[in-house]
Short mmCIF file of C-alpha atoms and ligand atoms in Angstrom, two decimals:
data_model
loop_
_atom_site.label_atom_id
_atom_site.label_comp_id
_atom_site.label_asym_id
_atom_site.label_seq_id
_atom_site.Cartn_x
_atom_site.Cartn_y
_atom_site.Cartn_z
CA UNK J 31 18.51 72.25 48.00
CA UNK J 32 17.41 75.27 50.35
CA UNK J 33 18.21 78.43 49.50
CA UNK J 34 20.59 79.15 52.07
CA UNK J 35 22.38 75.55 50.48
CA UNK J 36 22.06 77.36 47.03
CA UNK J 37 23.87 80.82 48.13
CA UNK J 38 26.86 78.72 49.54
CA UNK J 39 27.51 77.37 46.26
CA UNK J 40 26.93 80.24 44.12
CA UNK J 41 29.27 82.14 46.61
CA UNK J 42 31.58 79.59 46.37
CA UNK J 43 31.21 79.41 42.58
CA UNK J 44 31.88 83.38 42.28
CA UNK J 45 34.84 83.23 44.46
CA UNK J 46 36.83 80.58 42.78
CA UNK J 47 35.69 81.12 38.79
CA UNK J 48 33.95 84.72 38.91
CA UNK J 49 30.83 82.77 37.67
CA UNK J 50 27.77 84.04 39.43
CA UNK J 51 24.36 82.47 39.06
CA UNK J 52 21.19 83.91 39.56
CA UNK J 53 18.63 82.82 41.15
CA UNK J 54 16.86 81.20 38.27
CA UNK J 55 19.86 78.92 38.32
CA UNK J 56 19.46 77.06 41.24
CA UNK J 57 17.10 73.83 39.63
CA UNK J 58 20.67 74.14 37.23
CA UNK J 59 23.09 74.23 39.85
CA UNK J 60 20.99 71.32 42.49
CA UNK J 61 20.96 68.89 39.22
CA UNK J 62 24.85 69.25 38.93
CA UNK J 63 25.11 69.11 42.68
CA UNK J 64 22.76 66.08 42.77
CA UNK J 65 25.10 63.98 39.95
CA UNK J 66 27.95 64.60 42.15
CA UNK J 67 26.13 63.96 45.84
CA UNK J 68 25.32 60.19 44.23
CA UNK J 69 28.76 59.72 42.38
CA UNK J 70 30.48 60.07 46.07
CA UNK J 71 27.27 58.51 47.70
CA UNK J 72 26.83 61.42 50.05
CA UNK J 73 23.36 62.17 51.54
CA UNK J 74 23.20 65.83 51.59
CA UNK J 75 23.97 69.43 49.78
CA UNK J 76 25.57 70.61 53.06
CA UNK J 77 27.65 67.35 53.56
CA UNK J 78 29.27 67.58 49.91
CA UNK J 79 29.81 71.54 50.56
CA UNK J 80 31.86 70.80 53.58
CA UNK J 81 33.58 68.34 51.33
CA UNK J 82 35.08 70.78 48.51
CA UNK J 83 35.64 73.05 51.65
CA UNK J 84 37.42 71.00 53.46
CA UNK J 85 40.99 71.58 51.09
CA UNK J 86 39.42 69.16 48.55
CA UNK J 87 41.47 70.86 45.38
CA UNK J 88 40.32 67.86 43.50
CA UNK J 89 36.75 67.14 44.33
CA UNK J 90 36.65 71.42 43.77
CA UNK J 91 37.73 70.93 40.36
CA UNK J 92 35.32 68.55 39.83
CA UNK J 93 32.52 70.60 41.24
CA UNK J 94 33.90 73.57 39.09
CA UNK J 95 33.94 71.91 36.00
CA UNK J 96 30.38 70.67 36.61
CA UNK J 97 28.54 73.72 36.66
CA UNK J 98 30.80 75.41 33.41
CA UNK J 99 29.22 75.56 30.09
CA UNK J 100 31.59 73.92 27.44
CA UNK J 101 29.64 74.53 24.02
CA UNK J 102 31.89 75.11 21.56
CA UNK J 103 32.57 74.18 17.57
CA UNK J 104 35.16 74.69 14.62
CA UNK J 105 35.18 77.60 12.85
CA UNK J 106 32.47 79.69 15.75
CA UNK J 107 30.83 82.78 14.28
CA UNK J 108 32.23 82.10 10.51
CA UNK J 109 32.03 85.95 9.99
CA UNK J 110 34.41 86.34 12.15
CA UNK J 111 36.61 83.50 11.49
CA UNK J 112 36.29 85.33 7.53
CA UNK J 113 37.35 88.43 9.05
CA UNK J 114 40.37 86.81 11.21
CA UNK J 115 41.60 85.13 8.30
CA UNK J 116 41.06 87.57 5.27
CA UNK J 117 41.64 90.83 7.00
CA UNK J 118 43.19 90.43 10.86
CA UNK J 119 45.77 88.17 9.85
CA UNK J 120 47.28 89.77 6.81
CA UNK J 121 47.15 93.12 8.57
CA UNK J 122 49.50 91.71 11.50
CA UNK J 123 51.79 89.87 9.62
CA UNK J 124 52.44 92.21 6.96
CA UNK J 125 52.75 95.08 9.91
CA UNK J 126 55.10 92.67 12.10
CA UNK J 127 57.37 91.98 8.63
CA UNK J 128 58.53 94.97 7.59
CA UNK J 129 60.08 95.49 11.56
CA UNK J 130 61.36 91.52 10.62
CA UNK J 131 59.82 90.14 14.01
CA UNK J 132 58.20 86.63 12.52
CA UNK J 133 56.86 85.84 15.57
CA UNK J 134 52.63 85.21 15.91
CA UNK J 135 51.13 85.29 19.30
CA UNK J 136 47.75 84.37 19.48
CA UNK J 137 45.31 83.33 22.84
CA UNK J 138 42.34 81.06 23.02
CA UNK J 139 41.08 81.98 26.60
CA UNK J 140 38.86 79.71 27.27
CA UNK J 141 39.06 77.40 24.58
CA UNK J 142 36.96 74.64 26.18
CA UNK J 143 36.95 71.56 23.98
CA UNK J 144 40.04 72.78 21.71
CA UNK J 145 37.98 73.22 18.71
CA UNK J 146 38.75 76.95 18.79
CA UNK J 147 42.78 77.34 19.25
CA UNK J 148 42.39 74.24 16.56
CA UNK J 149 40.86 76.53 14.34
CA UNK J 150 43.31 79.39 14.63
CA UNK J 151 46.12 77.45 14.03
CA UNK J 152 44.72 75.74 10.52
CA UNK J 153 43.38 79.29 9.49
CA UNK J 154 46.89 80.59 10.65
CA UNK J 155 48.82 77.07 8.71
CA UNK J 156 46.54 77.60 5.67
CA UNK J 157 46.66 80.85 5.04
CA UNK J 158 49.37 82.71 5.64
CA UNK J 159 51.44 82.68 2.82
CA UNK J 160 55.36 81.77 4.37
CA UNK J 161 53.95 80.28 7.79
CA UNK J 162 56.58 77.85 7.85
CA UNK J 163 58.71 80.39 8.82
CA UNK J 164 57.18 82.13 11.07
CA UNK J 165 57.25 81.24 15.08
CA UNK J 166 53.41 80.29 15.71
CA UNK J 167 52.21 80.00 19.64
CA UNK J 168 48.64 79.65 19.84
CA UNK J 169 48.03 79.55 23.56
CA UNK J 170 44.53 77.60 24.78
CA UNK J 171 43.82 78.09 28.35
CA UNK J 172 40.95 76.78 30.44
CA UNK J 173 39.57 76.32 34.06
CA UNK J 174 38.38 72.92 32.96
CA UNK J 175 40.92 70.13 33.41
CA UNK J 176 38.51 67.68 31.56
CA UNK J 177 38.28 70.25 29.05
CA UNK J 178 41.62 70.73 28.35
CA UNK J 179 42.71 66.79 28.60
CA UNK J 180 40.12 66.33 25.75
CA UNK J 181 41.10 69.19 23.63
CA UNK J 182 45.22 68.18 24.06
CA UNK J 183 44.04 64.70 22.38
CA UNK J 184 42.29 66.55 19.55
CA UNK J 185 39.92 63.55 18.52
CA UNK J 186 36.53 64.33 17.46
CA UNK J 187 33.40 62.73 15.59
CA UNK J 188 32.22 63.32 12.20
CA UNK J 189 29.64 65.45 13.07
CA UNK J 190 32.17 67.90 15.07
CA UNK J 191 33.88 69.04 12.24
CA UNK J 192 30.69 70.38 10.11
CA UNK J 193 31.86 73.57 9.86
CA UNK J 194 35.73 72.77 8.85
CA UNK J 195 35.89 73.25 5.18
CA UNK J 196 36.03 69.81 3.45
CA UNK J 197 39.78 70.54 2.00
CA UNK J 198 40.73 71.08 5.55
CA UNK J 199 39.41 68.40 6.11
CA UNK J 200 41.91 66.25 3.96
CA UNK J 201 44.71 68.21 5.22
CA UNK J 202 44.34 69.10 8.75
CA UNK J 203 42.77 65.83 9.92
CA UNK J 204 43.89 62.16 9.87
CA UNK J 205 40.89 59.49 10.28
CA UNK J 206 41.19 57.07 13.04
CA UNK J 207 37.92 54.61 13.02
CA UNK J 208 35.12 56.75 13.33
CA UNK J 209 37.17 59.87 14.74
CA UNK J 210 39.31 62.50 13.16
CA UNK J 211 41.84 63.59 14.65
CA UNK J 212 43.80 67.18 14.20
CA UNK J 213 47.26 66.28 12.46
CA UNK J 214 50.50 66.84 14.31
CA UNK J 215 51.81 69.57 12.01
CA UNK J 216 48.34 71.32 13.46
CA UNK J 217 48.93 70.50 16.79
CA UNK J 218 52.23 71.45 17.50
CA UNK J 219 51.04 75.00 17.12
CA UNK J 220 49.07 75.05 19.80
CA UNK J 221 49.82 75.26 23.38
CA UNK J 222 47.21 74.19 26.36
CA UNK J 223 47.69 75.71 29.43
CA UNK J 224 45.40 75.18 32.60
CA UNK J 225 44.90 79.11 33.48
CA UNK J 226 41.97 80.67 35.57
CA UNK J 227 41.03 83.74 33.88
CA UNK J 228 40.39 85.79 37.07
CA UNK J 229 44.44 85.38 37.64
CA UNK J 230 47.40 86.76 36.24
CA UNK J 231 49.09 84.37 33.95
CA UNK J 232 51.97 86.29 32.51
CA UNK J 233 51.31 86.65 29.27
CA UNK J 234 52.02 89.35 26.77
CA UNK J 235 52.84 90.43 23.60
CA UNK J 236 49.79 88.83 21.79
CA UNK J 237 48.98 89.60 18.72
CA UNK J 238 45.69 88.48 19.20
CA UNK J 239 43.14 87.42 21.85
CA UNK J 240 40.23 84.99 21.28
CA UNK J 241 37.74 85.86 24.50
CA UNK J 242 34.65 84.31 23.27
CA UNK J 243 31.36 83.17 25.24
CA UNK J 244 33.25 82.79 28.24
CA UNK J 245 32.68 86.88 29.45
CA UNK J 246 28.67 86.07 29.90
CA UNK J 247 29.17 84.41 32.39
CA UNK J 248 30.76 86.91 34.62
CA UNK J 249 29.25 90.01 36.66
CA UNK J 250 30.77 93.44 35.36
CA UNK J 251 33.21 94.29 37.86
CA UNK J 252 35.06 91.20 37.16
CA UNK J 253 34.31 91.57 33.37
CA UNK J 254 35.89 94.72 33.55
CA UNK J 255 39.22 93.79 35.71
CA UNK J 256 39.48 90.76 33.36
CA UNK J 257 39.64 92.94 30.34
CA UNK J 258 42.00 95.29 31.85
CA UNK J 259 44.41 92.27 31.95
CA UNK J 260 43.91 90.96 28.57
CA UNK J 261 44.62 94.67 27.34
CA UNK J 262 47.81 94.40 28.74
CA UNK J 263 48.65 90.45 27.51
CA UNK J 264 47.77 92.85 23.95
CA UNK J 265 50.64 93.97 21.70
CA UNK J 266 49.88 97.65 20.43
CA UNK J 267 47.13 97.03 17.87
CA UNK J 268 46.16 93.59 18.57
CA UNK J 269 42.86 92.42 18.14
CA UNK J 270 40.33 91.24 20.49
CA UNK J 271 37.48 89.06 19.58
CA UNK J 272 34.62 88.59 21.74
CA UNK J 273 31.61 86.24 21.54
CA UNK J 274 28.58 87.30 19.22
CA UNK J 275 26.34 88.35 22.03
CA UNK J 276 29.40 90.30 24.07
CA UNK J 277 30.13 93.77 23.92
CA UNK J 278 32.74 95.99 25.84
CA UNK J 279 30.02 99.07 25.91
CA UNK J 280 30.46 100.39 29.69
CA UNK J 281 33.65 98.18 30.34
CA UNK J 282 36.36 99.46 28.40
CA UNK J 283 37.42 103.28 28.51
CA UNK J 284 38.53 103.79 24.86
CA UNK J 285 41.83 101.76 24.55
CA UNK J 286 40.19 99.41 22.45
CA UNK J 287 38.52 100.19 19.53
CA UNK J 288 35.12 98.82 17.79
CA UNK J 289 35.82 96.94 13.74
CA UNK J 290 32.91 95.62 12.02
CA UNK J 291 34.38 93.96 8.82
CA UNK J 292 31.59 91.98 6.53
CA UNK J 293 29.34 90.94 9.16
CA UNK J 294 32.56 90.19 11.60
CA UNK J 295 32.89 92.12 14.80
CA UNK J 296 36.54 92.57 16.68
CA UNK J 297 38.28 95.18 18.58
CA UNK J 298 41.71 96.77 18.20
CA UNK J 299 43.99 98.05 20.85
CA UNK J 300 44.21 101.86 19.97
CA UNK J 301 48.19 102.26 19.51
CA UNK J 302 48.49 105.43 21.74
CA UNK J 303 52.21 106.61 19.99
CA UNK J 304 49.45 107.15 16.73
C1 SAM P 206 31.05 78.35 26.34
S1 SAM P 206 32.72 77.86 26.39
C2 SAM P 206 33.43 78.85 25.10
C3 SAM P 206 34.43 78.09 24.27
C4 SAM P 206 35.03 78.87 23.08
N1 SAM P 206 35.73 80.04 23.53
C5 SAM P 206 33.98 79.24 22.08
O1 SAM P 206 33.57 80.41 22.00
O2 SAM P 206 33.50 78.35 21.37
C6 SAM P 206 33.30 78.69 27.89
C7 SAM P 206 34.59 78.12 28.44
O3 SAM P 206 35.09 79.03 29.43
C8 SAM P 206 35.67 78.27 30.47
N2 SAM P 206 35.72 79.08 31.70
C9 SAM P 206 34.70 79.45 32.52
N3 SAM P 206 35.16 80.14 33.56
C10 SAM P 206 36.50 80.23 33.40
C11 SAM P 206 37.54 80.82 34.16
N4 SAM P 206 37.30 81.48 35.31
N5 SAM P 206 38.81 80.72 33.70
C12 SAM P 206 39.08 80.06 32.54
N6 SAM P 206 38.13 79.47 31.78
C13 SAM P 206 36.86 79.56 32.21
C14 SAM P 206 34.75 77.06 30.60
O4 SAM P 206 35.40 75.97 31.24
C15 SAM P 206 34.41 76.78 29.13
O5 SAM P 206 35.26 75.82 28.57
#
């Protein structure tokens, strides 16, 4: 792969996902290129480029999915699942019954595998004390379509569920061979929803937002236009969790504000009518 071959799929990368790669990148991006030049048996970086340009929606997705990073697990972070649980989620639902709205809206954006909106919604099932009557929508979006097929089964191995805590375990999961897989009364909490994150999708009144490890991957400008939106998906004093190594500092202006809660990190939207 020249360089100039390199550039035209990084810009083409940055344009449709808001990815961009550096230039250290490019022995990344020619070995994903590469698996998909012999899968089509094409001969060459340019001929393959023309190809996704060429209206190729499908081959695109392909190529998109392909150069994402999909690393993901149950229960992420733990501090912060410990904070979400113990602290986040008794604070919202004790605010939001006293003004008797029983409705939880919560958003996995990009939720990859499923492992994280699964997570939510057994934290949510197990722990909140009359969840059976409250209206639960745990939204999972993701660019990936492979992703998101995978995650809307909600079958993984043994070794995938390390983290869950071995009564969840029992109750959350139903063993099928070798596989466990999450248990409908899980499931039907959780919505997946193919969504690129540098669009509008709609959404608002979330009690929560789960934005985690997916904001690395972006340049500032668009980190900052992409947190702008999810502000605004945000009820007043929702929270906002972001990936261990992700920080708003020089991105948001003060409408969110910084929590630190026994080793867990979130932010809060700052209710201005305070
Ligand atoms: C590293 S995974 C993080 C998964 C999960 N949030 C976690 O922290 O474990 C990043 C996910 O973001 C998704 N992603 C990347 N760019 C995206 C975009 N523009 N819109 C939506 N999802 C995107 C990828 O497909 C991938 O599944």
């Amino acid at each position: 792969m020249t360089d100039d071959e390199f550039k035209l799929f990084r810009d083409l990368i940055h344009k449709e996902c808001g990815i961009f790669l550096h230039d250290g990148k490019k022995d990344f991006l020619r070995a994903r290129v590469e698996k998909r030049l012999n899968a089509l048996d094409m001969k060459s970086f340019f001929q393959y480029y023309r190809h996704i340009n060429d209206n190729n929606r499908d081959e695109l997705c392909i190529f998109i999915d392909s150069v994402t990073i999909h690393e993901t697990s149950f229960f992420r972070n733990t501090p912060q699942f410990q904070m979400f649980r113990e602290k986040v989620l008794p604070e919202i639902t004790e605010r939001k019954r006293k003004l008797r709205d029983y409705s939880l809206n919560i958003w996995s954006a990009g939720c990859a595998t499923g492992e994280e909106p699964y997570s939510i919604a057994i934290d949510v099932s197990e722990t909140v004390p009359d969840a059976s009557l409250w209206n639960i929508k745990i939204i999972a979006s993701d660019i990936s379509l492979r992703c998101l097929d995978s995650a809307s089964k909600g079958v993984y191995p043994r070794d995938k569920l390390k983290d869950v805590p071995e009564k969840y375990i029992a109750k959350c999961f139903r063993q099928v061979g070798e596989y466990y897989e999450v248990k409908d009364s899980i499931k039907k909490l959780v919505v997946f929803d193919y969504h690129n994150i540098m669009h509008e999708n709609g959404l608002a009144n979330m009690d929560a937002i789960f934005f985690r490890n997916v904001m690395i991957y972006f340049d500032i400008e668009e980190q900052k236009k992409i947190i702008a939106r999810l502000l605004r998906a945000l009820n007043p004093e929702g929270y906002l969790f972001l990936g261990h190594a992700e920080t708003l500092q020089g991105i948001s202006n003060g409408d969110l504000r910084f929590l630190y809660w026994n080793k867990g990190t979130a932010y809060q939207k700052v209710n201005k009518h305070e």
